[in-house]
mmCIF file of C-alpha atoms in Angstrom:
data_model
loop_
_atom_site.group_PDB
_atom_site.id
_atom_site.type_symbol
_atom_site.label_atom_id
_atom_site.label_comp_id
_atom_site.label_asym_id
_atom_site.label_seq_id
_atom_site.Cartn_x
_atom_site.Cartn_y
_atom_site.Cartn_z
ATOM 1 C CA GLY A 1 34.395 0.326 4.207
ATOM 2 C CA ASP A 2 32.400 0.868 7.343
ATOM 3 C CA SER A 3 29.329 -1.295 7.640
ATOM 4 C CA VAL A 4 26.726 -2.777 9.927
ATOM 5 C CA THR A 5 25.835 -6.463 9.817
ATOM 6 C CA GLN A 6 22.837 -7.809 11.622
ATOM 7 C CA MET A 7 21.200 -11.163 11.986
ATOM 8 C CA GLU A 8 19.080 -12.174 9.054
ATOM 9 C CA GLY A 9 15.430 -12.720 9.671
ATOM 10 C CA PRO A 10 12.720 -13.385 9.847
ATOM 11 C CA VAL A 11 12.620 -14.281 13.507
ATOM 12 C CA THR A 12 9.444 -15.835 14.889
ATOM 13 C CA LEU A 13 8.958 -16.254 18.630
ATOM 14 C CA SER A 14 6.189 -17.100 21.021
ATOM 15 C CA GLU A 15 5.031 -14.494 23.518
ATOM 16 C CA GLU A 16 7.276 -14.267 26.613
ATOM 17 C CA ALA A 17 10.236 -15.848 24.807
ATOM 18 C CA PHE A 18 13.745 -14.394 25.056
ATOM 19 C CA LEU A 19 14.916 -12.310 22.110
ATOM 20 C CA THR A 20 18.418 -11.740 20.773
ATOM 21 C CA ILE A 21 19.157 -9.973 17.490
ATOM 22 C CA ASN A 22 22.860 -9.879 16.731
ATOM 23 C CA CYS A 23 24.570 -6.814 15.316
ATOM 24 C CA THR A 24 28.219 -6.198 14.540
ATOM 25 C CA TYR A 25 29.832 -3.157 13.008
ATOM 26 C CA THR A 26 33.022 -2.076 11.357
ATOM 27 C CA ALA A 27 34.157 1.511 11.755
ATOM 28 C CA THR A 28 37.185 3.660 12.308
ATOM 29 C CA GLY A 29 37.284 5.446 15.601
ATOM 30 C CA TYR A 30 34.424 5.331 18.077
ATOM 31 C CA PRO A 31 31.026 5.308 16.425
ATOM 32 C CA SER A 32 27.718 5.883 18.174
ATOM 33 C CA LEU A 33 25.425 2.860 17.956
ATOM 34 C CA PHE A 34 21.659 2.706 17.668
ATOM 35 C CA TRP A 35 18.723 0.351 17.408
ATOM 36 C CA TYR A 36 15.717 1.629 15.491
ATOM 37 C CA VAL A 37 12.319 -0.078 15.271
ATOM 38 C CA GLN A 38 9.866 0.120 12.371
ATOM 39 C CA TYR A 39 6.287 -0.917 13.119
ATOM 40 C CA PRO A 40 4.093 -1.911 10.153
ATOM 41 C CA GLY A 41 3.251 1.033 7.925
ATOM 42 C CA GLU A 42 5.324 3.500 9.912
ATOM 43 C CA GLY A 43 8.709 5.198 9.775
ATOM 44 C CA LEU A 44 11.685 4.255 11.906
ATOM 45 C CA GLN A 45 11.745 5.227 15.578
ATOM 46 C CA LEU A 46 14.773 5.275 17.814
ATOM 47 C CA LEU A 47 14.568 2.408 20.299
ATOM 48 C CA LEU A 48 17.850 2.861 22.163
ATOM 49 C CA LYS A 49 21.381 4.088 21.722
ATOM 50 C CA ALA A 50 24.890 3.895 23.193
ATOM 51 C CA THR A 51 27.662 6.348 22.525
ATOM 52 C CA LYS A 52 30.771 4.825 24.072
ATOM 53 C CA ALA A 53 32.267 1.473 24.936
ATOM 54 C CA ASP A 54 30.480 -0.484 27.702
ATOM 55 C CA ASP A 55 27.446 1.844 27.606
ATOM 56 C CA LYS A 56 24.144 0.031 27.855
ATOM 57 C CA GLY A 57 21.158 1.450 26.047
ATOM 58 C CA SER A 58 17.717 0.415 27.270
ATOM 59 C CA ASN A 59 14.091 1.189 26.502
ATOM 60 C CA LYS A 60 10.746 -0.646 26.710
ATOM 61 C CA GLY A 61 12.464 -3.721 28.145
ATOM 62 C CA PHE A 62 15.005 -3.878 25.325
ATOM 63 C CA GLU A 63 18.735 -3.618 26.050
ATOM 64 C CA ALA A 64 21.954 -3.499 24.069
ATOM 65 C CA THR A 65 25.536 -3.093 25.279
ATOM 66 C CA TYR A 66 28.285 -1.400 23.263
ATOM 67 C CA ARG A 67 31.094 -3.977 23.114
ATOM 68 C CA LYS A 68 34.148 -2.481 21.498
ATOM 69 C CA GLU A 69 36.270 -5.610 21.905
ATOM 70 C CA THR A 70 33.824 -7.641 19.803
ATOM 71 C CA THR A 71 32.490 -4.634 17.796
ATOM 72 C CA SER A 72 28.971 -5.734 18.672
ATOM 73 C CA PHE A 73 25.703 -4.185 19.820
ATOM 74 C CA HIS A 74 23.309 -7.113 20.217
ATOM 75 C CA LEU A 75 19.668 -6.357 21.024
ATOM 76 C CA GLU A 76 18.001 -8.378 23.792
ATOM 77 C CA LYS A 77 14.653 -8.556 25.513
ATOM 78 C CA GLY A 78 13.782 -10.996 28.259
ATOM 79 C CA SER A 79 10.103 -11.478 27.432
ATOM 80 C CA VAL A 80 8.696 -10.375 24.085
ATOM 81 C CA GLN A 81 5.092 -9.382 23.480
ATOM 82 C CA VAL A 82 2.926 -9.544 20.378
ATOM 83 C CA SER A 83 3.186 -5.747 20.171
ATOM 84 C CA ASP A 84 6.973 -6.066 19.665
ATOM 85 C CA SER A 85 6.378 -7.470 16.177
ATOM 86 C CA ALA A 86 8.255 -5.093 13.888
ATOM 87 C CA VAL A 87 11.437 -4.713 11.854
ATOM 88 C CA TYR A 88 14.536 -3.838 13.904
ATOM 89 C CA PHE A 89 17.491 -1.953 12.448
ATOM 90 C CA CYS A 90 20.942 -1.681 13.930
ATOM 91 C CA ALA A 91 22.801 1.487 12.927
ATOM 92 C CA ARG A 92 26.064 3.263 13.538
ATOM 93 C CA TRP A 93 27.027 6.907 13.255
ATOM 94 C CA ASN A 94 30.609 7.699 12.223
ATOM 95 C CA ASN A 95 30.425 10.887 10.151
ATOM 96 C CA ASP A 96 27.315 9.448 8.546
ATOM 97 C CA MET A 97 24.571 7.015 9.541
ATOM 98 C CA ARG A 98 24.735 3.439 8.229
ATOM 99 C CA PHE A 99 21.932 0.978 8.805
ATOM 100 C CA GLY A 100 21.938 -2.805 8.905
ATOM 101 C CA ALA A 101 19.639 -4.750 6.611
ATOM 102 C CA GLY A 102 16.879 -5.021 9.213
ATOM 103 C CA THR A 103 15.510 -8.070 11.048
ATOM 104 C CA ARG A 104 11.799 -8.790 10.977
ATOM 105 C CA LEU A 105 10.452 -10.077 14.289
ATOM 106 C CA THR A 106 7.061 -11.738 14.558
ATOM 107 C CA VAL A 107 5.749 -12.614 18.017
ATOM 108 C CA LYS A 108 2.872 -15.082 18.174
ATOM 109 C CA PRO A 109 0.408 -15.318 21.070
ATOM 110 C CA ASP B 1 2.063 17.867 16.515
ATOM 111 C CA THR B 2 3.892 16.234 13.614
ATOM 112 C CA ALA B 3 7.677 16.358 13.769
ATOM 113 C CA VAL B 4 8.682 15.142 10.302
ATOM 114 C CA SER B 5 5.927 15.013 7.701
ATOM 115 C CA GLN B 6 5.927 13.805 4.118
ATOM 116 C CA THR B 7 3.435 14.192 1.313
ATOM 117 C CA PRO B 8 2.004 12.291 -0.356
ATOM 118 C CA LYS B 9 1.796 9.104 1.696
ATOM 119 C CA TYR B 10 1.100 7.032 -1.413
ATOM 120 C CA LEU B 11 2.056 7.784 -4.996
ATOM 121 C CA VAL B 12 1.131 5.597 -7.960
ATOM 122 C CA THR B 13 2.319 6.709 -11.365
ATOM 123 C CA GLN B 14 3.308 5.544 -14.822
ATOM 124 C CA MET B 15 6.840 4.915 -16.061
ATOM 125 C CA GLY B 16 8.388 7.989 -17.612
ATOM 126 C CA ASN B 17 6.500 10.507 -15.474
ATOM 127 C CA ASP B 18 8.093 13.146 -13.256
ATOM 128 C CA LYS B 19 7.003 13.346 -9.614
ATOM 129 C CA SER B 20 7.931 15.113 -6.395
ATOM 130 C CA ILE B 21 7.777 14.120 -2.749
ATOM 131 C CA LYS B 22 7.757 16.838 -0.123
ATOM 132 C CA CYS B 23 9.233 16.745 3.361
ATOM 133 C CA GLU B 24 8.932 19.216 6.190
ATOM 134 C CA GLN B 25 10.267 19.139 9.733
ATOM 135 C CA ASN B 26 9.201 21.457 12.546
ATOM 136 C CA LEU B 27 11.916 20.395 14.984
ATOM 137 C CA GLY B 28 14.308 23.218 14.205
ATOM 138 C CA HIS B 29 16.898 20.735 12.957
ATOM 139 C CA ASP B 30 19.574 21.789 10.505
ATOM 140 C CA THR B 31 20.213 18.477 8.752
ATOM 141 C CA MET B 32 17.752 16.529 6.613
ATOM 142 C CA TYR B 33 18.021 13.237 4.748
ATOM 143 C CA TRP B 34 16.322 11.109 2.126
ATOM 144 C CA TYR B 35 16.412 7.314 2.361
ATOM 145 C CA LYS B 36 15.090 4.626 0.020
ATOM 146 C CA GLN B 37 13.707 1.394 1.480
ATOM 147 C CA ASP B 38 13.236 -1.504 -0.915
ATOM 148 C CA SER B 39 10.762 -4.364 -0.693
ATOM 149 C CA LYS B 40 13.150 -6.353 1.489
ATOM 150 C CA LYS B 41 13.282 -3.469 3.988
ATOM 151 C CA PHE B 42 16.883 -2.592 3.097
ATOM 152 C CA LEU B 43 17.414 1.077 3.932
ATOM 153 C CA LYS B 44 19.833 3.123 1.834
ATOM 154 C CA ILE B 45 20.730 6.760 2.267
ATOM 155 C CA MET B 46 20.348 8.867 -0.844
ATOM 156 C CA PHE B 47 21.024 12.472 0.150
ATOM 157 C CA SER B 48 21.816 14.602 3.155
ATOM 158 C CA TYR B 49 21.496 18.380 3.440
ATOM 159 C CA ASN B 50 22.870 20.590 6.178
ATOM 160 C CA ASN B 51 21.595 24.168 6.311
ATOM 161 C CA LYS B 52 20.340 23.865 2.744
ATOM 162 C CA GLU B 53 23.680 22.581 1.449
ATOM 163 C CA LEU B 54 24.229 19.119 0.035
ATOM 164 C CA ILE B 55 26.673 17.112 2.176
ATOM 165 C CA ILE B 56 25.976 13.504 1.194
ATOM 166 C CA ASN B 57 25.120 12.378 -2.302
ATOM 167 C CA GLU B 58 25.328 8.626 -2.595
ATOM 168 C CA THR B 59 25.421 6.863 -5.919
ATOM 169 C CA VAL B 60 21.954 7.821 -7.032
ATOM 170 C CA PRO B 61 20.834 8.312 -10.662
ATOM 171 C CA ASN B 62 20.800 11.956 -11.618
ATOM 172 C CA ARG B 63 17.083 11.577 -12.318
ATOM 173 C CA PHE B 64 16.778 12.164 -8.577
ATOM 174 C CA SER B 65 17.232 15.769 -7.561
ATOM 175 C CA PRO B 66 16.786 17.020 -4.001
ATOM 176 C CA LYS B 67 15.829 20.614 -3.370
ATOM 177 C CA SER B 68 16.014 22.427 -0.058
ATOM 178 C CA PRO B 69 14.295 25.825 -0.185
ATOM 179 C CA ASP B 70 14.969 26.349 3.528
ATOM 180 C CA LYS B 71 16.236 24.419 6.549
ATOM 181 C CA ALA B 72 12.800 23.009 7.324
ATOM 182 C CA HIS B 73 12.141 21.504 3.895
ATOM 183 C CA LEU B 74 13.848 18.932 1.718
ATOM 184 C CA ASN B 75 11.905 17.879 -1.357
ATOM 185 C CA LEU B 76 12.773 15.034 -3.697
ATOM 186 C CA HIS B 77 12.066 15.360 -7.404
ATOM 187 C CA ILE B 78 12.302 12.303 -9.645
ATOM 188 C CA ASN B 79 12.407 12.561 -13.442
ATOM 189 C CA SER B 80 11.565 9.832 -15.926
ATOM 190 C CA LEU B 81 10.390 7.340 -13.339
ATOM 191 C CA GLU B 82 11.399 3.703 -13.809
ATOM 192 C CA LEU B 83 9.948 0.474 -12.444
ATOM 193 C CA GLY B 84 12.962 0.058 -10.174
ATOM 194 C CA ASP B 85 12.166 3.334 -8.424
ATOM 195 C CA SER B 86 9.215 1.647 -6.705
ATOM 196 C CA ALA B 87 10.011 1.719 -2.995
ATOM 197 C CA VAL B 88 9.207 3.526 0.214
ATOM 198 C CA TYR B 89 11.049 6.835 0.550
ATOM 199 C CA PHE B 90 11.754 8.178 4.028
ATOM 200 C CA CYS B 91 12.716 11.680 4.997
ATOM 201 C CA ALA B 92 14.581 12.232 8.273
ATOM 202 C CA SER B 93 16.128 15.074 10.214
ATOM 203 C CA SER B 94 18.693 15.562 12.954
ATOM 204 C CA GLY B 95 20.311 18.470 14.733
ATOM 205 C CA THR B 96 21.762 19.808 17.935
ATOM 206 C CA SER B 97 19.370 22.728 18.166
ATOM 207 C CA GLY B 98 15.658 23.185 18.023
ATOM 208 C CA ARG B 99 12.844 21.771 20.114
ATOM 209 C CA ALA B 100 14.017 18.168 19.775
ATOM 210 C CA ARG B 101 17.756 18.118 20.198
ATOM 211 C CA SER B 102 19.076 14.914 18.766
ATOM 212 C CA SER B 103 22.161 13.917 20.629
ATOM 213 C CA TYR B 104 24.822 11.945 18.861
ATOM 214 C CA ASN B 105 23.080 12.346 15.543
ATOM 215 C CA GLU B 106 19.864 10.501 16.369
ATOM 216 C CA GLN B 107 17.595 10.873 13.383
ATOM 217 C CA PHE B 108 13.853 11.502 13.415
ATOM 218 C CA PHE B 109 11.991 9.847 10.568
ATOM 219 C CA GLY B 110 8.886 10.766 8.634
ATOM 220 C CA PRO B 111 6.120 8.214 8.003
ATOM 221 C CA GLY B 112 7.338 7.385 4.505
ATOM 222 C CA THR B 113 5.993 7.751 0.975
ATOM 223 C CA ARG B 114 5.196 4.543 -0.864
ATOM 224 C CA LEU B 115 5.969 5.057 -4.536
ATOM 225 C CA THR B 116 4.633 2.552 -7.058
ATOM 226 C CA VAL B 117 5.703 2.887 -10.674
ATOM 227 C CA LEU B 118 3.541 0.974 -13.152
#
């Protein structure tokens, strides 16, 4: 059935490093795609979204492009900060919301 | 000005007890959800209600019973708690009306309730 697969963590980076977290999906039709972020002890917050092919979602320096040909929505940031340490969830909406398994990112000073 | 709130934030209880978690949203949304997040952060949908009607009921033991007295509330009651029920439970809401229109089914999450069954 439909699913979301994202890169397994944990991911540990130094401050100012480049970040990529891979996400691929399977779905019928044209799902909407999301990245959510969960900071320690908090609920999930929407980070960015894209609703059709070739759309680029962006927020707080993070970007992800909806690639229908590769069914991917990889999250990138050019220069991570310690405050970006969190768990990141890729998700797709196609009649219901399905989340990936989450990727824990730790950024060290 | 809390959007989605849950009570309690922490719940510690013995096996076999019955407990409830409450959720309220003041966003004017018409759809609410319950998710379970395990210790590895895996997030699984349990239930979804739209205008007080159940629309998603994943494979969840029938010890779990959601109740929606009105559009703004979706409570989760759990009977005969088991060790494996220990997790963080998140409530969420979405909707195309109200003071926080969520386009394309963006969901707004509560802060979570950490349930520990001893």
